[in-house]
Amino acid sequence: MDPVDGPATLTFLGGAGTVTGSKTLLRTTGDHRLLVDCGLFQGLKDLRLRNWEDLPVRAAEVDAVLLTHAHLDHCGYLPRLAAQGFSGPVYCTPGTHRLAEIVLRDSARLQEEQAEHANRHGYSKHRPALPLYTEAEARACLAQFTDVELDLPVGVLPGVSATWRRAGHILGSATIDVRVDDAAHPDGCHVVFSGDLGRGTHPLLLPPSPIGHADVVVTESTYGDETHPAMDTDEVIAEAVRAILRREAVLIIPAFAVDRTEVVLWHLDRLVREGAVPPVPVFLDSPMAARALRVYEEEAGAGSAEFRPEYRGRPLFPSLDLLEVSSTEESKTLNTMRGPFVVVSASGMATGGRVVHHLANRVGDRDTIVMLVGYQATGTRGAALAAGEPTLRMLGRDFPVRARVMSVPLSSHADRDELVTWVGSAGPGLKRVVVNHGEPEATAALVEVLRERVDAAVEAAQPGGVVTVGAG
C-alpha cells in the first residue's frame, strides 16, 4: 500500500457487504496505521475462508488496534494478527478486555478441536488440518491489551487520540471517536465508529451515548432495513413456559453466550418474580456463557456505571432456579431427562456448540419448543428453523423438525430508526456517513433513508474500498 500524503483514509477490510469480519483500517499522514476492530468472518463457508487470506496490509505494519466490543466478529482475528507480526497495543474498555479473554480462548479451543477432528477422520483436504490460531496464541495476544475508560480521550498514535463512549450493545461495548490532528487535518478531524450499536430498551445496560461533534460517521446496518416488531415479549415467553409446564416438555433457547444469554435470563427472572409463571428449572448449558455471566454478575455487583442504576450493587436474576451445566457428561444427561425445564445454550444461530446436540435430540418431538431470540444469518441452522424448513442438518444427518419454533425479538442491535436517530445526534459539522456491517439489502436501505434525513454525503462501504476523510 502506498503511503498517505494527504487526508486520512479508511479501508474496509471486513464488515462491508456482510455482517461479519469487521475490520477498518485508518491510515493517517505519515503512514500511521490503525485498525478499528479486528473481527473474524463467520457464517457461510465462502466468508469463513476469508479468515485464511492475507490482509492487504502486513500485520507488523499495523501500529495499534481499537476494539469496540468483544463479540467474535469484532475481535476474533486478533490472535492471528498477532501471530503474523502485529506487536502494538490493543485498546478497549475493561469490560471488553474481560469478555474478549473468554471469547478468544473459546474460539481458539474450538478451532483446535475442529482441526484435530478433521485430522482424525481425514475429511480435510489439508494435510494436516491446522487451526486458524491456537489457544496459546490467543493467550499471548491478550498481553497486548490496554484498558481505557469511557469518555476520556486517550492518545493512541502520534497525532491520533480516541474516546470510547457507551454503545449499550453488550457489557464494555463502545462507540469510538477517533480524532486525527496532523498536517492534513490542522483543525482536527473526528471519525466516529458505531461498532455494534445497542438499543435504549436493553434491560440491563444504559443506552448509547449521542455522537456530538463528528466529521465522518461509520455506522453499522445489521437491521438497516427493518424496525424491531412491537411485541409483548414477556407474554410470548410466558406462554412458552406455560406450554412446557403443561406438557412436561422442554424449551430450548439457542442464545449467544455473551449478553443475549443475560437478556434471556432477565426476562425469565422477571416472569418468575412477578408471578407470571411458576418457577421452572433453567439449565445454562454453555461453559462460555457461564463465564460471561460471571463477568456480568461481578460488574453489576461492583456498581459498574454501564448498568442501569437499579442493577448496580445487586445480584442478577435472584428469582431463577438457575443451574449451570459444566461437563459434557452433564450436558448429555439433559437429553435423557423429561421436562419441564428450559435449556439456554450456545450458539445463538445453532451453528455449533452444545445446543446442536439438544436440537438433534428433541427437535423431532412435537412437545418441544425452540425459541429463537436474535439475528439468524443466511445459511445457519437458526435461519433454517426460522424459515420453517422441514428438516435440519446436524451431526451428519437430516433431522425432521416437528418441534414448535418461535421467534422473539431480543436483539441488542439498533434497528433502522434507532440507527438514524443515533447518526442524527452528530453535530452540524457532519460531512460524510459511511454505512457498513450489514447485508447488502440492509445497508442499501439505510443509505437511502439517511440520505433523506441527514445533511451529509452518505455511501455504502465496499469490500476493500477506500474512503478519504477530512477532505471537506
PDB file of C-alpha atoms in Angstrom, residues 240-459:
ATOM      1  CA  ALA A 240     -43.929 -20.907  26.016  1.00  0.00           C
ATOM      2  CA  VAL A 241     -43.028 -21.657  29.619  1.00  0.00           C
ATOM      3  CA  ARG A 242     -46.646 -22.443  30.485  1.00  0.00           C
ATOM      4  CA  ALA A 243     -46.847 -24.785  27.477  1.00  0.00           C
ATOM      5  CA  ILE A 244     -43.826 -26.853  28.535  1.00  0.00           C
ATOM      6  CA  LEU A 245     -45.174 -27.000  32.079  1.00  0.00           C
ATOM      7  CA  ARG A 246     -48.484 -28.415  30.798  1.00  0.00           C
ATOM      8  CA  ARG A 247     -46.796 -30.956  28.532  1.00  0.00           C
ATOM      9  CA  GLU A 248     -43.812 -31.769  30.778  1.00  0.00           C
ATOM     10  CA  ALA A 249     -41.697 -30.747  27.809  1.00  0.00           C
ATOM     11  CA  VAL A 250     -38.525 -28.763  27.113  1.00  0.00           C
ATOM     12  CA  LEU A 251     -37.965 -25.213  25.907  1.00  0.00           C
ATOM     13  CA  ILE A 252     -34.675 -24.889  24.015  1.00  0.00           C
ATOM     14  CA  ILE A 253     -33.312 -21.363  23.606  1.00  0.00           C
ATOM     15  CA  PRO A 254     -30.224 -21.046  21.365  1.00  0.00           C
ATOM     16  CA  ALA A 255     -28.560 -17.890  22.673  1.00  0.00           C
ATOM     17  CA  PHE A 256     -25.313 -16.072  22.058  1.00  0.00           C
ATOM     18  CA  ALA A 257     -23.045 -16.685  25.022  1.00  0.00           C
ATOM     19  CA  VAL A 258     -22.285 -13.012  25.623  1.00  0.00           C
ATOM     20  CA  ASP A 259     -25.177 -10.683  26.534  1.00  0.00           C
ATOM     21  CA  ARG A 260     -28.053 -12.467  24.790  1.00  0.00           C
ATOM     22  CA  THR A 261     -27.934 -15.106  27.500  1.00  0.00           C
ATOM     23  CA  GLU A 262     -28.178 -12.390  30.152  1.00  0.00           C
ATOM     24  CA  VAL A 263     -31.146 -10.769  28.386  1.00  0.00           C
ATOM     25  CA  VAL A 264     -32.959 -14.132  28.178  1.00  0.00           C
ATOM     26  CA  LEU A 265     -32.319 -14.773  31.874  1.00  0.00           C
ATOM     27  CA  TRP A 266     -33.553 -11.277  32.728  1.00  0.00           C
ATOM     28  CA  HIS A 267     -36.911 -11.973  31.064  1.00  0.00           C
ATOM     29  CA  LEU A 268     -37.279 -15.376  32.707  1.00  0.00           C
ATOM     30  CA  ASP A 269     -36.315 -13.948  36.097  1.00  0.00           C
ATOM     31  CA  ARG A 270     -38.872 -11.151  35.827  1.00  0.00           C
ATOM     32  CA  LEU A 271     -41.649 -13.549  34.826  1.00  0.00           C
ATOM     33  CA  VAL A 272     -40.983 -15.726  37.881  1.00  0.00           C
ATOM     34  CA  ARG A 273     -40.545 -12.747  40.214  1.00  0.00           C
ATOM     35  CA  GLU A 274     -43.831 -11.184  39.130  1.00  0.00           C
ATOM     36  CA  GLY A 275     -45.704 -14.489  39.334  1.00  0.00           C
ATOM     37  CA  ALA A 276     -46.462 -14.676  35.602  1.00  0.00           C
ATOM     38  CA  VAL A 277     -45.062 -18.221  35.517  1.00  0.00           C
ATOM     39  CA  PRO A 278     -44.228 -20.738  38.249  1.00  0.00           C
ATOM     40  CA  PRO A 279     -40.565 -21.455  38.969  1.00  0.00           C
ATOM     41  CA  VAL A 280     -39.093 -23.837  36.406  1.00  0.00           C
ATOM     42  CA  PRO A 281     -35.546 -25.238  36.225  1.00  0.00           C
ATOM     43  CA  VAL A 282     -33.349 -23.246  33.815  1.00  0.00           C
ATOM     44  CA  PHE A 283     -30.193 -25.025  32.686  1.00  0.00           C
ATOM     45  CA  LEU A 284     -27.406 -22.809  31.367  1.00  0.00           C
ATOM     46  CA  ASP A 285     -25.544 -25.281  29.158  1.00  0.00           C
ATOM     47  CA  SER A 286     -22.591 -23.329  27.832  1.00  0.00           C
ATOM     48  CA  PRO A 287     -19.310 -23.034  29.724  1.00  0.00           C
ATOM     49  CA  MET A 288     -18.510 -19.872  27.774  1.00  0.00           C
ATOM     50  CA  ALA A 289     -21.885 -18.328  28.623  1.00  0.00           C
ATOM     51  CA  ALA A 290     -21.377 -19.249  32.289  1.00  0.00           C
ATOM     52  CA  ARG A 291     -18.018 -17.461  32.340  1.00  0.00           C
ATOM     53  CA  ALA A 292     -19.528 -14.403  30.639  1.00  0.00           C
ATOM     54  CA  LEU A 293     -22.419 -14.443  33.133  1.00  0.00           C
ATOM     55  CA  ARG A 294     -19.929 -14.252  35.993  1.00  0.00           C
ATOM     56  CA  VAL A 295     -18.398 -11.141  34.417  1.00  0.00           C
ATOM     57  CA  TYR A 296     -21.843  -9.520  34.207  1.00  0.00           C
ATOM     58  CA  GLU A 297     -22.615 -10.519  37.809  1.00  0.00           C
ATOM     59  CA  GLU A 298     -19.312  -9.187  39.096  1.00  0.00           C
ATOM     60  CA  GLU A 299     -19.541  -5.910  37.169  1.00  0.00           C
ATOM     61  CA  ALA A 300     -23.129  -5.319  38.303  1.00  0.00           C
ATOM     62  CA  GLY A 301     -22.201  -6.210  41.876  1.00  0.00           C
ATOM     63  CA  ALA A 302     -19.299  -3.751  41.758  1.00  0.00           C
ATOM     64  CA  GLY A 303     -21.670  -0.969  40.641  1.00  0.00           C
ATOM     65  CA  SER A 304     -20.479  -0.584  37.053  1.00  0.00           C
ATOM     66  CA  ALA A 305     -21.789   2.665  35.541  1.00  0.00           C
ATOM     67  CA  GLU A 306     -22.681   0.762  32.352  1.00  0.00           C
ATOM     68  CA  PHE A 307     -25.602  -0.907  34.144  1.00  0.00           C
ATOM     69  CA  ARG A 308     -28.928   0.693  34.776  1.00  0.00           C
ATOM     70  CA  PRO A 309     -28.929   2.099  38.343  1.00  0.00           C
ATOM     71  CA  GLU A 310     -31.416  -0.475  39.678  1.00  0.00           C
ATOM     72  CA  TYR A 311     -28.944  -3.326  38.993  1.00  0.00           C
ATOM     73  CA  ARG A 312     -25.817  -1.772  40.479  1.00  0.00           C
ATOM     74  CA  GLY A 313     -24.608  -3.425  43.630  1.00  0.00           C
ATOM     75  CA  ARG A 314     -27.227  -6.181  43.458  1.00  0.00           C
ATOM     76  CA  PRO A 315     -27.277  -9.842  42.433  1.00  0.00           C
ATOM     77  CA  LEU A 316     -28.641 -10.566  38.981  1.00  0.00           C
ATOM     78  CA  PHE A 317     -31.576 -12.961  38.404  1.00  0.00           C
ATOM     79  CA  PRO A 318     -32.242 -13.853  42.070  1.00  0.00           C
ATOM     80  CA  SER A 319     -35.671 -15.401  41.342  1.00  0.00           C
ATOM     81  CA  LEU A 320     -34.433 -18.025  38.874  1.00  0.00           C
ATOM     82  CA  ASP A 321     -33.813 -21.681  39.588  1.00  0.00           C
ATOM     83  CA  LEU A 322     -30.628 -21.395  37.506  1.00  0.00           C
ATOM     84  CA  LEU A 323     -28.394 -24.444  37.126  1.00  0.00           C
ATOM     85  CA  GLU A 324     -25.057 -24.253  35.312  1.00  0.00           C
ATOM     86  CA  VAL A 325     -24.083 -27.320  33.287  1.00  0.00           C
ATOM     87  CA  SER A 326     -20.328 -27.775  33.364  1.00  0.00           C
ATOM     88  CA  SER A 327     -19.182 -31.053  31.885  1.00  0.00           C
ATOM     89  CA  THR A 328     -20.018 -32.754  28.614  1.00  0.00           C
ATOM     90  CA  GLU A 329     -21.434 -35.679  30.591  1.00  0.00           C
ATOM     91  CA  GLU A 330     -23.799 -33.381  32.465  1.00  0.00           C
ATOM     92  CA  SER A 331     -24.904 -31.902  29.151  1.00  0.00           C
ATOM     93  CA  LYS A 332     -25.605 -35.364  27.758  1.00  0.00           C
ATOM     94  CA  THR A 333     -27.667 -36.176  30.850  1.00  0.00           C
ATOM     95  CA  LEU A 334     -30.080 -33.367  29.964  1.00  0.00           C
ATOM     96  CA  ASN A 335     -31.009 -35.298  26.832  1.00  0.00           C
ATOM     97  CA  THR A 336     -32.219 -38.202  28.953  1.00  0.00           C
ATOM     98  CA  MET A 337     -34.354 -36.051  31.248  1.00  0.00           C
ATOM     99  CA  ARG A 338     -38.070 -35.431  30.979  1.00  0.00           C
ATOM    100  CA  GLY A 339     -39.359 -31.870  31.229  1.00  0.00           C
ATOM    101  CA  PRO A 340     -40.488 -29.440  32.194  1.00  0.00           C
ATOM    102  CA  PHE A 341     -37.304 -27.370  32.033  1.00  0.00           C
ATOM    103  CA  VAL A 342     -35.613 -24.680  29.970  1.00  0.00           C
ATOM    104  CA  VAL A 343     -32.221 -25.072  28.277  1.00  0.00           C
ATOM    105  CA  VAL A 344     -30.320 -21.909  27.351  1.00  0.00           C
ATOM    106  CA  SER A 345     -27.325 -22.917  25.253  1.00  0.00           C
ATOM    107  CA  ALA A 346     -24.928 -21.564  22.646  1.00  0.00           C
ATOM    108  CA  SER A 347     -24.600 -20.904  19.835  1.00  0.00           C
ATOM    109  CA  GLY A 348     -27.289 -18.344  19.087  1.00  0.00           C
ATOM    110  CA  MET A 349     -27.681 -19.358  15.447  1.00  0.00           C
ATOM    111  CA  ALA A 350     -27.245 -23.069  16.220  1.00  0.00           C
ATOM    112  CA  THR A 351     -24.096 -23.167  14.105  1.00  0.00           C
ATOM    113  CA  GLY A 352     -22.240 -25.162  16.738  1.00  0.00           C
ATOM    114  CA  GLY A 353     -21.905 -25.787  20.444  1.00  0.00           C
ATOM    115  CA  ARG A 354     -23.950 -27.913  22.796  1.00  0.00           C
ATOM    116  CA  VAL A 355     -27.278 -26.568  21.566  1.00  0.00           C
ATOM    117  CA  VAL A 356     -26.855 -28.591  18.376  1.00  0.00           C
ATOM    118  CA  HIS A 357     -26.961 -31.820  20.378  1.00  0.00           C
ATOM    119  CA  HIS A 358     -30.071 -30.674  22.258  1.00  0.00           C
ATOM    120  CA  LEU A 359     -31.766 -29.848  18.972  1.00  0.00           C
ATOM    121  CA  ALA A 360     -30.741 -33.169  17.435  1.00  0.00           C
ATOM    122  CA  ASN A 361     -32.221 -34.973  20.423  1.00  0.00           C
ATOM    123  CA  ARG A 362     -35.509 -33.063  20.704  1.00  0.00           C
ATOM    124  CA  VAL A 363     -36.365 -31.181  17.511  1.00  0.00           C
ATOM    125  CA  GLY A 364     -38.413 -34.161  16.281  1.00  0.00           C
ATOM    126  CA  ASP A 365     -40.662 -34.022  19.362  1.00  0.00           C
ATOM    127  CA  ARG A 366     -43.915 -32.111  18.840  1.00  0.00           C
ATOM    128  CA  ASP A 367     -43.982 -31.046  22.502  1.00  0.00           C
ATOM    129  CA  THR A 368     -40.568 -29.370  22.314  1.00  0.00           C
ATOM    130  CA  ILE A 369     -40.448 -25.610  21.803  1.00  0.00           C
ATOM    131  CA  VAL A 370     -37.451 -23.931  20.169  1.00  0.00           C
ATOM    132  CA  MET A 371     -37.259 -20.197  20.765  1.00  0.00           C
ATOM    133  CA  LEU A 372     -35.034 -18.070  18.503  1.00  0.00           C
ATOM    134  CA  VAL A 373     -34.054 -14.832  20.222  1.00  0.00           C
ATOM    135  CA  GLY A 374     -31.892 -12.924  17.766  1.00  0.00           C
ATOM    136  CA  TYR A 375     -30.494 -12.394  14.299  1.00  0.00           C
ATOM    137  CA  GLN A 376     -30.210 -15.572  12.219  1.00  0.00           C
ATOM    138  CA  ALA A 377     -27.688 -15.159   9.407  1.00  0.00           C
ATOM    139  CA  THR A 378     -28.263 -16.709   5.996  1.00  0.00           C
ATOM    140  CA  GLY A 379     -27.051 -20.301   5.810  1.00  0.00           C
ATOM    141  CA  THR A 380     -27.262 -21.027   9.540  1.00  0.00           C
ATOM    142  CA  ARG A 381     -29.415 -23.659  11.225  1.00  0.00           C
ATOM    143  CA  GLY A 382     -31.194 -20.867  13.050  1.00  0.00           C
ATOM    144  CA  ALA A 383     -32.204 -19.317   9.738  1.00  0.00           C
ATOM    145  CA  ALA A 384     -33.475 -22.710   8.529  1.00  0.00           C
ATOM    146  CA  LEU A 385     -35.595 -23.084  11.662  1.00  0.00           C
ATOM    147  CA  ALA A 386     -36.938 -19.536  11.329  1.00  0.00           C
ATOM    148  CA  ALA A 387     -37.877 -20.217   7.700  1.00  0.00           C
ATOM    149  CA  GLY A 388     -39.848 -23.328   8.668  1.00  0.00           C
ATOM    150  CA  GLU A 389     -37.599 -25.842   6.912  1.00  0.00           C
ATOM    151  CA  PRO A 390     -38.975 -29.382   7.420  1.00  0.00           C
ATOM    152  CA  THR A 391     -35.566 -30.899   8.203  1.00  0.00           C
ATOM    153  CA  LEU A 392     -32.419 -29.678   9.891  1.00  0.00           C
ATOM    154  CA  ARG A 393     -28.934 -30.942   9.009  1.00  0.00           C
ATOM    155  CA  MET A 394     -26.922 -31.746  12.137  1.00  0.00           C
ATOM    156  CA  LEU A 395     -24.138 -34.132  13.052  1.00  0.00           C
ATOM    157  CA  GLY A 396     -24.026 -35.508   9.524  1.00  0.00           C
ATOM    158  CA  ARG A 397     -27.768 -36.323   9.382  1.00  0.00           C
ATOM    159  CA  ASP A 398     -31.073 -34.722   8.464  1.00  0.00           C
ATOM    160  CA  PHE A 399     -33.464 -34.472  11.413  1.00  0.00           C
ATOM    161  CA  PRO A 400     -37.211 -33.893  10.884  1.00  0.00           C
ATOM    162  CA  VAL A 401     -38.434 -30.689  12.530  1.00  0.00           C
ATOM    163  CA  ARG A 402     -41.663 -31.324  14.447  1.00  0.00           C
ATOM    164  CA  ALA A 403     -40.975 -29.015  17.371  1.00  0.00           C
ATOM    165  CA  ARG A 404     -42.780 -25.690  17.612  1.00  0.00           C
ATOM    166  CA  VAL A 405     -40.425 -22.885  16.545  1.00  0.00           C
ATOM    167  CA  MET A 406     -40.957 -19.379  17.913  1.00  0.00           C
ATOM    168  CA  SER A 407     -39.081 -16.141  17.315  1.00  0.00           C
ATOM    169  CA  VAL A 408     -38.850 -13.400  19.929  1.00  0.00           C
ATOM    170  CA  PRO A 409     -37.123 -10.083  19.116  1.00  0.00           C
ATOM    171  CA  LEU A 410     -34.485  -9.789  21.845  1.00  0.00           C
ATOM    172  CA  SER A 411     -31.883  -8.247  19.563  1.00  0.00           C
ATOM    173  CA  SER A 412     -29.371  -5.904  21.164  1.00  0.00           C
ATOM    174  CA  HIS A 413     -28.736  -4.257  17.769  1.00  0.00           C
ATOM    175  CA  ALA A 414     -30.300  -0.903  16.996  1.00  0.00           C
ATOM    176  CA  ASP A 415     -32.882  -1.052  14.217  1.00  0.00           C
ATOM    177  CA  ARG A 416     -33.257   1.334  11.270  1.00  0.00           C
ATOM    178  CA  ASP A 417     -34.982   4.110  13.204  1.00  0.00           C
ATOM    179  CA  GLU A 418     -32.591   3.837  16.146  1.00  0.00           C
ATOM    180  CA  LEU A 419     -29.577   3.982  13.812  1.00  0.00           C
ATOM    181  CA  VAL A 420     -30.990   7.063  12.086  1.00  0.00           C
ATOM    182  CA  THR A 421     -31.566   8.738  15.454  1.00  0.00           C
ATOM    183  CA  TRP A 422     -28.008   7.973  16.556  1.00  0.00           C
ATOM    184  CA  VAL A 423     -26.448   9.292  13.337  1.00  0.00           C
ATOM    185  CA  GLY A 424     -28.693  12.342  13.690  1.00  0.00           C
ATOM    186  CA  SER A 425     -27.131  13.030  17.108  1.00  0.00           C
ATOM    187  CA  ALA A 426     -23.974  14.208  15.317  1.00  0.00           C
ATOM    188  CA  GLY A 427     -23.411  17.948  15.323  1.00  0.00           C
ATOM    189  CA  PRO A 428     -23.930  20.256  12.328  1.00  0.00           C
ATOM    190  CA  GLY A 429     -20.355  19.738  11.087  1.00  0.00           C
ATOM    191  CA  LEU A 430     -21.065  16.207   9.837  1.00  0.00           C
ATOM    192  CA  LYS A 431     -19.750  15.844   6.286  1.00  0.00           C
ATOM    193  CA  ARG A 432     -19.947  12.127   5.486  1.00  0.00           C
ATOM    194  CA  VAL A 433     -21.636   8.936   6.657  1.00  0.00           C
ATOM    195  CA  VAL A 434     -20.329   5.519   5.630  1.00  0.00           C
ATOM    196  CA  VAL A 435     -22.662   2.560   6.185  1.00  0.00           C
ATOM    197  CA  ASN A 436     -21.090  -0.851   6.819  1.00  0.00           C
ATOM    198  CA  HIS A 437     -21.611  -4.104   8.750  1.00  0.00           C
ATOM    199  CA  GLY A 438     -24.834  -5.228   7.104  1.00  0.00           C
ATOM    200  CA  GLU A 439     -26.133  -7.481   4.367  1.00  0.00           C
ATOM    201  CA  PRO A 440     -26.304  -5.560   1.053  1.00  0.00           C
ATOM    202  CA  GLU A 441     -30.079  -5.032   1.209  1.00  0.00           C
ATOM    203  CA  ALA A 442     -29.948  -3.720   4.779  1.00  0.00           C
ATOM    204  CA  THR A 443     -27.025  -1.421   4.026  1.00  0.00           C
ATOM    205  CA  ALA A 444     -28.666  -0.040   0.878  1.00  0.00           C
ATOM    206  CA  ALA A 445     -31.911   0.635   2.742  1.00  0.00           C
ATOM    207  CA  LEU A 446     -30.140   2.542   5.499  1.00  0.00           C
ATOM    208  CA  VAL A 447     -28.146   4.554   2.957  1.00  0.00           C
ATOM    209  CA  GLU A 448     -31.404   5.567   1.286  1.00  0.00           C
ATOM    210  CA  VAL A 449     -33.140   6.721   4.451  1.00  0.00           C
ATOM    211  CA  LEU A 450     -30.047   8.529   5.761  1.00  0.00           C
ATOM    212  CA  ARG A 451     -29.796  10.469   2.506  1.00  0.00           C
ATOM    213  CA  GLU A 452     -33.309  11.717   3.202  1.00  0.00           C
ATOM    214  CA  ARG A 453     -32.706  12.576   6.851  1.00  0.00           C
ATOM    215  CA  VAL A 454     -29.078  13.706   7.189  1.00  0.00           C
ATOM    216  CA  ASP A 455     -27.388  16.766   5.694  1.00  0.00           C
ATOM    217  CA  ALA A 456     -24.224  14.915   4.693  1.00  0.00           C
ATOM    218  CA  ALA A 457     -22.880  12.699   1.926  1.00  0.00           C
ATOM    219  CA  VAL A 458     -23.928   9.078   2.568  1.00  0.00           C
ATOM    220  CA  GLU A 459     -22.430   5.977   0.968  1.00  0.00           C
TER     221      GLU A 459
END
